[in-house]
Coordinates of C-alpha atoms in Angstrom, one line a residue:
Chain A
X1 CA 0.0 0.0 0.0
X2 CA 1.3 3.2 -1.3
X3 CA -0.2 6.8 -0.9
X4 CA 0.1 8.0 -4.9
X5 CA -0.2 11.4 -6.4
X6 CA -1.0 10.4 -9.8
X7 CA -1.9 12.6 -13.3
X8 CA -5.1 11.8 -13.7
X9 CA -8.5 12.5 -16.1
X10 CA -12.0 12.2 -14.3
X11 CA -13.9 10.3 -17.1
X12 CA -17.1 9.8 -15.0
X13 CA -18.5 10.9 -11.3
X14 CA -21.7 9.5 -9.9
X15 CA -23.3 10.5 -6.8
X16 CA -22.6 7.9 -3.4
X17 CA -24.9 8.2 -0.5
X18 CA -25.6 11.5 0.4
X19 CA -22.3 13.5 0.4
X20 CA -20.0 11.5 -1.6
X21 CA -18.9 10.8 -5.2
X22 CA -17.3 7.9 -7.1
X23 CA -14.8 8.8 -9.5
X24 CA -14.0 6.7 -12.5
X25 CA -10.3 8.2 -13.0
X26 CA -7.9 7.5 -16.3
X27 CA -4.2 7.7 -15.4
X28 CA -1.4 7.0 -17.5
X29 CA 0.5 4.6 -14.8
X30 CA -2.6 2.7 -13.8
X31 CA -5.0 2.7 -16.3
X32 CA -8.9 3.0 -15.1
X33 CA -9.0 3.7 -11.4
X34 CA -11.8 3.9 -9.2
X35 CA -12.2 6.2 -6.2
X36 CA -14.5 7.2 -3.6
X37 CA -14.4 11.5 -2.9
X38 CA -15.9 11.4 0.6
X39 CA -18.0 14.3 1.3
X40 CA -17.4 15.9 -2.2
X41 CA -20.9 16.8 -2.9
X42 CA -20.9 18.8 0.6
X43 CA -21.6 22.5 -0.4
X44 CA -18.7 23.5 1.1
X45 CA -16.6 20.2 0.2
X46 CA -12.8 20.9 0.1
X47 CA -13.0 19.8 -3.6
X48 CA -15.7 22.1 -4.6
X49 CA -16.9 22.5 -7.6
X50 CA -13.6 20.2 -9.5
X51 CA -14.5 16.7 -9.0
X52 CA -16.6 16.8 -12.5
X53 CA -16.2 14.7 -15.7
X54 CA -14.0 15.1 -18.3
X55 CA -11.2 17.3 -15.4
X56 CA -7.7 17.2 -15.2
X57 CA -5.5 17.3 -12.2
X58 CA -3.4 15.2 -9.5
X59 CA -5.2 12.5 -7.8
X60 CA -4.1 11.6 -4.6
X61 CA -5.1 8.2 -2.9
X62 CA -3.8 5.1 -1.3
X63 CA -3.1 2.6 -4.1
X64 CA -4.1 -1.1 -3.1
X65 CA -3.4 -3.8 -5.3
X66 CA -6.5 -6.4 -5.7
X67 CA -9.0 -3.4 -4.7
X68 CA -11.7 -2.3 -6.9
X69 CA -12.0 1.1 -5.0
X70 CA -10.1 3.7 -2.9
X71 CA -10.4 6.0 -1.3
X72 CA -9.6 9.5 -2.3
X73 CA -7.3 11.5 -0.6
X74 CA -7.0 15.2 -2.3
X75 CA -7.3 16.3 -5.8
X76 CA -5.4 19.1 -7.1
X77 CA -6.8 21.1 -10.1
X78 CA -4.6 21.0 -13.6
X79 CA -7.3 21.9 -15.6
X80 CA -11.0 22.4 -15.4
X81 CA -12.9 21.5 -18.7
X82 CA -16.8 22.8 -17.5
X83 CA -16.9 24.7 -21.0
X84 CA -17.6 21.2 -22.7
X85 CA -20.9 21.0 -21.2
X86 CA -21.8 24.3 -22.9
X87 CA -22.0 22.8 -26.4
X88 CA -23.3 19.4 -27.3
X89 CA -21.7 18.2 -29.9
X90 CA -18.4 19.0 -27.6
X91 CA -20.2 17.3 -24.2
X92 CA -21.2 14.0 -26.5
X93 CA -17.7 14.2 -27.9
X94 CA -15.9 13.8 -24.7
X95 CA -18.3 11.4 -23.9
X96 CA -18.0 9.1 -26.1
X97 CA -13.8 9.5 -25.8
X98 CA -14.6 8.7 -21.8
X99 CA -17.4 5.4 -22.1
X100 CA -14.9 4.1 -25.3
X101 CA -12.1 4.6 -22.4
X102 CA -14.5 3.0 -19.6
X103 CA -15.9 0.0 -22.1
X104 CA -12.0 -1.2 -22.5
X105 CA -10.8 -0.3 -19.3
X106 CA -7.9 -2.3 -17.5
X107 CA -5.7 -1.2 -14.5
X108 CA -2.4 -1.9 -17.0
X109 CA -0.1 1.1 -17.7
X110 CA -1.2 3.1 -21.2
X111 CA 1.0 6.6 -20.9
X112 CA 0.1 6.8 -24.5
X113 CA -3.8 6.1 -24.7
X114 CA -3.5 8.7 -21.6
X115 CA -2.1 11.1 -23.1
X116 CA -4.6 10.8 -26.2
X117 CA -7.2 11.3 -24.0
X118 CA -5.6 14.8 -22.8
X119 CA -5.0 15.9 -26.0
X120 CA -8.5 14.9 -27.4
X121 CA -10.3 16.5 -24.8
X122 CA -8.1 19.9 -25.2
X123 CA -9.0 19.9 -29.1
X124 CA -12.5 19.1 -28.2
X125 CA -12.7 22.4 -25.9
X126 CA -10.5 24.5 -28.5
X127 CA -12.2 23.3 -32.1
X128 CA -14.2 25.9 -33.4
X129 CA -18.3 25.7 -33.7
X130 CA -17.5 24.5 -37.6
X131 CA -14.9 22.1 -37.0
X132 CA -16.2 20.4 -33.5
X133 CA -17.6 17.2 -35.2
X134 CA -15.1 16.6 -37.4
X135 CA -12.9 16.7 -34.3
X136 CA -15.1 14.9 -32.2
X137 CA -14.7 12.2 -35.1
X138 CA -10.6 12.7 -35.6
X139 CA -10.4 12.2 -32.0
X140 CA -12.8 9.1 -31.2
X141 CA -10.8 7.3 -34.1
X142 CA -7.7 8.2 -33.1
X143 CA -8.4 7.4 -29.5
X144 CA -9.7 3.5 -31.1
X145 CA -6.2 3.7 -33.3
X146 CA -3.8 4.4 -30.1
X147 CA -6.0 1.5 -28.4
X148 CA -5.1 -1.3 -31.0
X149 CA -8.2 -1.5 -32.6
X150 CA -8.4 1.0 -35.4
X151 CA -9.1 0.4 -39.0
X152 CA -6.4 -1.1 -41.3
X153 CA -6.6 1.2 -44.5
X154 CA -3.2 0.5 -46.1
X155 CA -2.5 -3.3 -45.7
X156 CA -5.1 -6.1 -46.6
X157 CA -6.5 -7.4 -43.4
X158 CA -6.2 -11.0 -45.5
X159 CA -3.1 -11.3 -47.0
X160 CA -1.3 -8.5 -45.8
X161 CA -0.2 -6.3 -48.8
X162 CA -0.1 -3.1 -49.5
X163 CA -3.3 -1.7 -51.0
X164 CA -3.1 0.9 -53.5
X165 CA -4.5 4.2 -52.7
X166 CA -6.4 5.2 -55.7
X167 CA -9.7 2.8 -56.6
X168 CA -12.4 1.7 -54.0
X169 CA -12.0 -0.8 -51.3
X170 CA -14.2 -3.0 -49.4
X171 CA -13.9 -1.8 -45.8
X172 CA -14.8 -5.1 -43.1
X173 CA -15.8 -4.4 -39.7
X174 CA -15.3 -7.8 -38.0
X175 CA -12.1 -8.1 -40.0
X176 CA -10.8 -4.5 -38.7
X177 CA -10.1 -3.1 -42.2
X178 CA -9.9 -3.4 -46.1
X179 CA -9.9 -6.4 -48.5
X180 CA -7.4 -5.8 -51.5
X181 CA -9.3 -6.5 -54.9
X182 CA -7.7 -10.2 -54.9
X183 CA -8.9 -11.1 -51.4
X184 CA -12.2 -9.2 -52.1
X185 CA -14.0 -9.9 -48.4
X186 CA -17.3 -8.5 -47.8
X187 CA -18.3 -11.9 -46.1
X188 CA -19.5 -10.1 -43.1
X189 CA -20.6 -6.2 -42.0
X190 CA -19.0 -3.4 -44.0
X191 CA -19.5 -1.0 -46.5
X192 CA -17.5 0.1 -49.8
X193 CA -15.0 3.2 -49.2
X194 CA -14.5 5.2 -51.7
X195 CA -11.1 6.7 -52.2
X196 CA -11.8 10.2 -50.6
X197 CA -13.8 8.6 -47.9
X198 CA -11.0 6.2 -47.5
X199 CA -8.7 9.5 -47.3
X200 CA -10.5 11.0 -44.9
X201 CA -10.9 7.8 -42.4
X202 CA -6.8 7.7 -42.9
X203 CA -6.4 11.2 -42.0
X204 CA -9.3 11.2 -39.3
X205 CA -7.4 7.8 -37.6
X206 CA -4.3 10.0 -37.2
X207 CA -6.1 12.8 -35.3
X208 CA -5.9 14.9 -38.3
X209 CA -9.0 17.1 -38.6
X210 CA -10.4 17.3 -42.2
X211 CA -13.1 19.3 -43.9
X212 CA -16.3 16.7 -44.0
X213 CA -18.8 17.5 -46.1
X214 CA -21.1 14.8 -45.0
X215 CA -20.6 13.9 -41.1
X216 CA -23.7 11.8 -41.0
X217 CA -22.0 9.1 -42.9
X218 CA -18.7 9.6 -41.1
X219 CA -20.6 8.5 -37.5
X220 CA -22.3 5.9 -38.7
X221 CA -19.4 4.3 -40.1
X222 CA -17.8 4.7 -37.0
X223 CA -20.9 3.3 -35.3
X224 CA -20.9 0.3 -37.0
X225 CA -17.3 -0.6 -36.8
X226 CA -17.8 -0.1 -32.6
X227 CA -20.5 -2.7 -32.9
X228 CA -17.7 -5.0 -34.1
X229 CA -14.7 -4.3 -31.8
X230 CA -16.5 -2.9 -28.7
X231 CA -18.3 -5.5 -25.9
X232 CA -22.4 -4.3 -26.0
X233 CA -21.1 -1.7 -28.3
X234 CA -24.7 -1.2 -30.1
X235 CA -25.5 0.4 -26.6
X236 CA -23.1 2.9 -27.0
X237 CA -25.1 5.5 -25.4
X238 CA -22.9 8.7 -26.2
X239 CA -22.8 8.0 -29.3
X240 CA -26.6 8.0 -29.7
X241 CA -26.6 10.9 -27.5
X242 CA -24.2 12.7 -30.5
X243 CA -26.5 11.5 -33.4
X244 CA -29.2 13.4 -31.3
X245 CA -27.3 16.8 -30.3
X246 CA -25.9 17.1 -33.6
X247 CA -29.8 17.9 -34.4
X248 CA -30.1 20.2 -32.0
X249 CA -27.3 22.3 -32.7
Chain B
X1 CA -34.3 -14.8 7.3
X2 CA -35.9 -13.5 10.6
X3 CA -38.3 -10.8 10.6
X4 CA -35.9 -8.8 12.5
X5 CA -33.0 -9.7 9.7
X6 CA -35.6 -8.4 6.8
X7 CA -36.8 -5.1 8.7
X8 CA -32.6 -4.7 9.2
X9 CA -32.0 -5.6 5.5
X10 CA -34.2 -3.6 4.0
X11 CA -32.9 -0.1 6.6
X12 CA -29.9 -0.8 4.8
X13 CA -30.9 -0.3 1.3
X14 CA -32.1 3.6 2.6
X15 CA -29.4 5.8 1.1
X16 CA -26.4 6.5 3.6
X17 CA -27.7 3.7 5.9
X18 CA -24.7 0.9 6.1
X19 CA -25.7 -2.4 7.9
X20 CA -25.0 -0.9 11.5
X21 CA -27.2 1.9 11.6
X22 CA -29.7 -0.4 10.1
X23 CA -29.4 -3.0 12.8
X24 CA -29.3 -0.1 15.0
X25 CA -32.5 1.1 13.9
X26 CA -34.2 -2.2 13.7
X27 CA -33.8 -2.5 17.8
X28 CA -34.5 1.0 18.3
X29 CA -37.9 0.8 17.1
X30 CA -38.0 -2.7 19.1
X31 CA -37.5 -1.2 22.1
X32 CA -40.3 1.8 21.5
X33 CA -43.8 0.4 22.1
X34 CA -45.4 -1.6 19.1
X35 CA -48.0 1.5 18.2
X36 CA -44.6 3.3 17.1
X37 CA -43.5 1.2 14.6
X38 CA -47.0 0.5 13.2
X39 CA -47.1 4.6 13.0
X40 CA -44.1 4.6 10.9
X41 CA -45.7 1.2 9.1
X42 CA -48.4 3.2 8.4
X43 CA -46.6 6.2 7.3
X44 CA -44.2 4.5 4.9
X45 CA -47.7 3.0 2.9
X46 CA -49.5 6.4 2.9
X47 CA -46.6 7.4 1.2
X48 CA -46.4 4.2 -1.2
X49 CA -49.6 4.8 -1.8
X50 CA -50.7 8.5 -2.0
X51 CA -47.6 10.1 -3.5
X52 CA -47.0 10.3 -7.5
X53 CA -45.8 12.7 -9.9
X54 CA -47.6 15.9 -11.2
X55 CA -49.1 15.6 -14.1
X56 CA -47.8 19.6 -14.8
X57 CA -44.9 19.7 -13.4
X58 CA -43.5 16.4 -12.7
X59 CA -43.0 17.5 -8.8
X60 CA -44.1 14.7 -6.3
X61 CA -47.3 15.6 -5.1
X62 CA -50.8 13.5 -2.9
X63 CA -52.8 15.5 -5.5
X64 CA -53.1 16.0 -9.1
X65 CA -52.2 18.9 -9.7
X66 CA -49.6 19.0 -7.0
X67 CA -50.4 22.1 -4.5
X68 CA -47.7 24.8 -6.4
X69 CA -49.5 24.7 -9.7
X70 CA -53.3 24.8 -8.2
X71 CA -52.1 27.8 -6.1
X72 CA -53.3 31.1 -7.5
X73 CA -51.1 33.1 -5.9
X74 CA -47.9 32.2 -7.9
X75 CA -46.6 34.2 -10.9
X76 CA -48.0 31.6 -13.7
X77 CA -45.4 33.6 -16.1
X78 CA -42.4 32.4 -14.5
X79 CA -41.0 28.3 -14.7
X80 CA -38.3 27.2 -12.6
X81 CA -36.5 23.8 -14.2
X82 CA -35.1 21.5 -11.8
X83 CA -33.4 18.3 -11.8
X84 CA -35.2 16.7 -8.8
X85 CA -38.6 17.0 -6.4
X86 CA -36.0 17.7 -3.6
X87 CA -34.7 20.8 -5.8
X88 CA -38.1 22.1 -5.7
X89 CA -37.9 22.1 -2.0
X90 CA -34.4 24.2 -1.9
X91 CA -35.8 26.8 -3.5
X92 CA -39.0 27.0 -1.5
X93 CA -37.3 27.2 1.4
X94 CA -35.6 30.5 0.3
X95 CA -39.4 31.8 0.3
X96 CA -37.9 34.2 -2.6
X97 CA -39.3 32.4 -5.8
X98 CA -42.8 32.8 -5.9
X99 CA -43.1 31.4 -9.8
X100 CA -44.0 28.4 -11.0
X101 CA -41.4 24.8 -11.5
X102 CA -40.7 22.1 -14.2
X103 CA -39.3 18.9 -12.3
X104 CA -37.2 17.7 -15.5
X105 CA -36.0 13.9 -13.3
X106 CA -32.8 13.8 -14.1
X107 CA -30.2 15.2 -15.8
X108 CA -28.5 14.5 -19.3
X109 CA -25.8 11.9 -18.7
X110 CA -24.7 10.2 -22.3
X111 CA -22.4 7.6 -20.1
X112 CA -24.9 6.8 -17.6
X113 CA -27.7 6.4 -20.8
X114 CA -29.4 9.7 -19.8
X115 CA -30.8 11.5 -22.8
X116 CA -33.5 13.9 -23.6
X117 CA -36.0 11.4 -24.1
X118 CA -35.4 10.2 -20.4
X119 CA -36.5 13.3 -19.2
X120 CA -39.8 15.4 -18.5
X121 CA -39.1 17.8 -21.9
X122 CA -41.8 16.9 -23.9
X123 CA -44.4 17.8 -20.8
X124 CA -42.2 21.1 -20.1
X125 CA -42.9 22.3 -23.9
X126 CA -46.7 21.7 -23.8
X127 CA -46.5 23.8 -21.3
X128 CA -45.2 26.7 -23.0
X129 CA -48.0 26.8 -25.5
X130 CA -50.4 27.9 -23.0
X131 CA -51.6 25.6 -20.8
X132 CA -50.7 27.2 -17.7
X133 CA -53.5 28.6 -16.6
X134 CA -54.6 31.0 -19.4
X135 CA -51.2 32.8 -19.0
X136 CA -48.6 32.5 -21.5
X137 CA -45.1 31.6 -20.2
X138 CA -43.1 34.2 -20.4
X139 CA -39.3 33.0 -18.3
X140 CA -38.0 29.8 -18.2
X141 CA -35.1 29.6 -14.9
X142 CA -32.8 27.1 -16.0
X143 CA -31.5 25.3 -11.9
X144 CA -30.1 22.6 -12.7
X145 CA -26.8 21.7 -10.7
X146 CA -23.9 23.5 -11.7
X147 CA -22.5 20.6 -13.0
X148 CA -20.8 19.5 -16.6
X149 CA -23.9 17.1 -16.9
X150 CA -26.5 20.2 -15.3
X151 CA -24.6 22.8 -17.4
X152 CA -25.3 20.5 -20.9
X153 CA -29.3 20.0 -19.8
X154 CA -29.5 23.8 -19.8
X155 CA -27.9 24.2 -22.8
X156 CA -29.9 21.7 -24.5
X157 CA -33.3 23.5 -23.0
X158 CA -32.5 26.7 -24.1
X159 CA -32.2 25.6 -27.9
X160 CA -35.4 23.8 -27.9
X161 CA -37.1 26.9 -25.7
X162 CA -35.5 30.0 -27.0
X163 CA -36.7 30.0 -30.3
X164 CA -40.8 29.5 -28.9
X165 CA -40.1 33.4 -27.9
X166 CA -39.6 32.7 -24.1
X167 CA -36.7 34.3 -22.1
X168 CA -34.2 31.9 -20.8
X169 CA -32.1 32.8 -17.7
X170 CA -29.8 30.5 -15.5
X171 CA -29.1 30.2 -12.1
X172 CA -26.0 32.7 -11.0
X173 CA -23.1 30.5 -9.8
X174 CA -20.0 31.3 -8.0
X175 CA -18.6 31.6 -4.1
X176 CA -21.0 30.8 -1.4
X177 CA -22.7 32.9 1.0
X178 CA -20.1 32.9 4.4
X179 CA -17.5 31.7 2.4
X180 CA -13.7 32.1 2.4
X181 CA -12.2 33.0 -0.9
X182 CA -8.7 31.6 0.0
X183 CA -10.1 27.7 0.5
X184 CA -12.6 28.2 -2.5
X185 CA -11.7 26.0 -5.5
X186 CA -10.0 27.8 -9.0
X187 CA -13.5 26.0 -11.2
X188 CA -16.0 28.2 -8.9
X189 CA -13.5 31.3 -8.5
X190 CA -13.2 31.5 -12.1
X191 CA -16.9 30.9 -12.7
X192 CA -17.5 33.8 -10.0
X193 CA -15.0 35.9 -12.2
X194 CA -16.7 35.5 -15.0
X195 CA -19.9 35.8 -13.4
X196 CA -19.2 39.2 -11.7
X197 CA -21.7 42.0 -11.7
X198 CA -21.2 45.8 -11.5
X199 CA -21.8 47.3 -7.5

């Protein structure tokens, strides 16, 4: 048993009894932690208002191997990110970066997936009202990319080779990318990419933001290729919760 | 199990109530005469049976409509959304809000499968159109918690309410009343910065 001070993401925080909160906490040493804040929902807690989703700081708390929760011991504010809530599209975004993060979560060191999850939720905040969901989409597939399971756009899943860039391809869920022309696929889910859209999901897997002309298709791609990779992934409820904000926007 | 084990058991699923206090609780009312506990028997099934929801407002209520919406004394132009019946009482007890409220039952939570359609919005809109009393709507106070989650609900409302013509205002937030500014936390100080309003 060791007290740590540990960098630290708050993906979720759900009420406990009357005063206190549970945390669901990403860190880059430990994976997917989970603490109790006693007394944080206290008016006059000595957390305040910080304990909230999607915030950045030091988590302090003793670490105890085989236990599913501790008990938090001070939290020290890095950076608050309340102004998510204030636009949809950018509260479903980091949503769906935190249940992704809490679906395939694991107490096993990830500095990288850690860090991606810093950096997506920055961009989120920063994008501006016309690029937010093509951020929202860059990030959630590069998030899925720097977790192992992203799409496979320049090697056949099948046989290996290199696929050439210009021409259509058959994109596979189940098989986690695209068939060359001599492997063909399409035995289970997927859909024909196109070269641009093929483009795009290459640049959007790297984080890179691109102009999308049609976003619609873009998340229900990425929706189905979840339902593949992700346990109860057709519950996915942020992402339904996007499809609906991006209506009411 | 015992009588006395399911009377302890079922203490224990009351929020805040660990297995101690429940066993504790279980021999206090043993040791009170019997015509106590069949008063709080009798107490806990009024309430199973008598309370529901508002039709109007959603607030928990004996009658339908609860007692704030029949009351003719409150400003009918005036809708107070919370998240919860207890939020209702809050604000009553500040005996400064004399308008009426909108008890939404929740609050939008994509990871805990919250969304709008979870929610009393659909009942809150009707009443918009008029069907207050004869008197058109004319401010909707956003109280939700001052939350991420509570902070996304009001934004969400105030899209589907503003363009209907209706004035949308939230809650202030910021430092508390008797509160010290040195132990206050940066998120509140900065929201009271950027909430600050000319003396």
């Amino acid at each position: 048993m060791a007290l740590a001070t540990l960098d630290a993401i708050i993906l979720q925080a759900f009420p406990y009894s009357e005063t206190s909160k549970i945390l669901r906490l990403l860190t880059p040493g430990h994976g997917v932690q989970s603490v109790m804040a006693k007394g944080a929902r206290r008016l006059r807690s000595r957390y305040g208002g910080i304990l909230e989703p999607f915030t950045d700081g030091f988590a302090t708390f003793y670490l105890r191997q085989n236990r599913e929760l501790h008990t938090l011991s001070d939290f020290e504010l890095v950076r608050p990110r309340q102004a998510l809530g204030r636009d949809l599209v950018r509260f479903g975004g980091a949503s769906l970066l935190a249940e992704i993060m809490l679906r395939t979560a694991s107490e096993e060191a990830a500095p990288e997936v850690f860090s991606r999850v810093r950096s997506a939720l920055d961009r989120l905040e920063a994008a501006s009202p016309e690029t937010v969901e093509a951020t929202a989409l860059a990030e959630t597939w590069a998030l899925i990319t720097a977790l192992g399971f992203g799409p496979s756009l320049d090697r056949c899943v099948e046989c290996g080779e290199a696929v050439p860039d210009e021409g259509e391809l058959f994109l596979d869920y189940a098989a986690g990318g695209v068939f060359c022309k001599a492997c063909q696929g399409g035995g289970g889910g997927g859909r024909v990419l196109p070269e641009p859209a093929r483009a795009d999901l290459r640049a959007l897997s790297a984080g890179v933001v691109v102009e999308l002309p049609r976003t619609g298709a873009h998340w229900q791609l990425l929706s189905r290729f979840l339902a593949f990779h992700l346990v109860d992934a057709a519950s996915l409820r942020s992402l339904d919760f996007l499809y609906g904000a991006r209506g009411a926007q | 199990m015992g009588v006395i084990d399911e009377l302890t058991a079922e203490f224990a699923r009351l929020p805040g109530v660990g297995r101690k206090t429940a066993a504790r609780l279980t021999f206090f009312l043993l040791k009170r005469s019997p015509d106590e506990a069949r008063r709080l028997a009798r107490a806990i099934d009024a309430v199973a049976d008598r309370v529901r929801h508002c039709s109007r407002c959603g607030n928990l209520t004996e009658t339908d409509p609860c007692g704030l919406c029949e009351d003719p004394r409150r400003d009918r132009s005036v809708i107070c959304v919370v998240e919860e019946a207890a939020d209702v009482l809050a604000i009553e007890r500040t005996g400064q809000y004399r308008g009426m409220y909108h008890v939404l039952a929740g609050r939008l939570s994509p990871l805990e499968g919250v969304g709008p359609e979870d929610l009393n919005i659909d009942s809150l809109l009707r009443r918009l159109v008029g069907s207050t009393g004869g008197k058109e709507v004319q401010e909707l106070i956003i109280a939700t918690n001052p939350s991420v989650e509570g902070e996304a609900t009001a934004l969400y409302l105030q899209k589907l309410v503003r363009p209907r013509g209706v004035r949308v205002t939230r809650l202030a937030r910021g430092l508390p009343v008797g509160g010290d500014l040195e132990y206050a936390d940066g998120v509140t100080i900065a929201e009271a910065l950027s909430g600050r309003r000319e003396l």
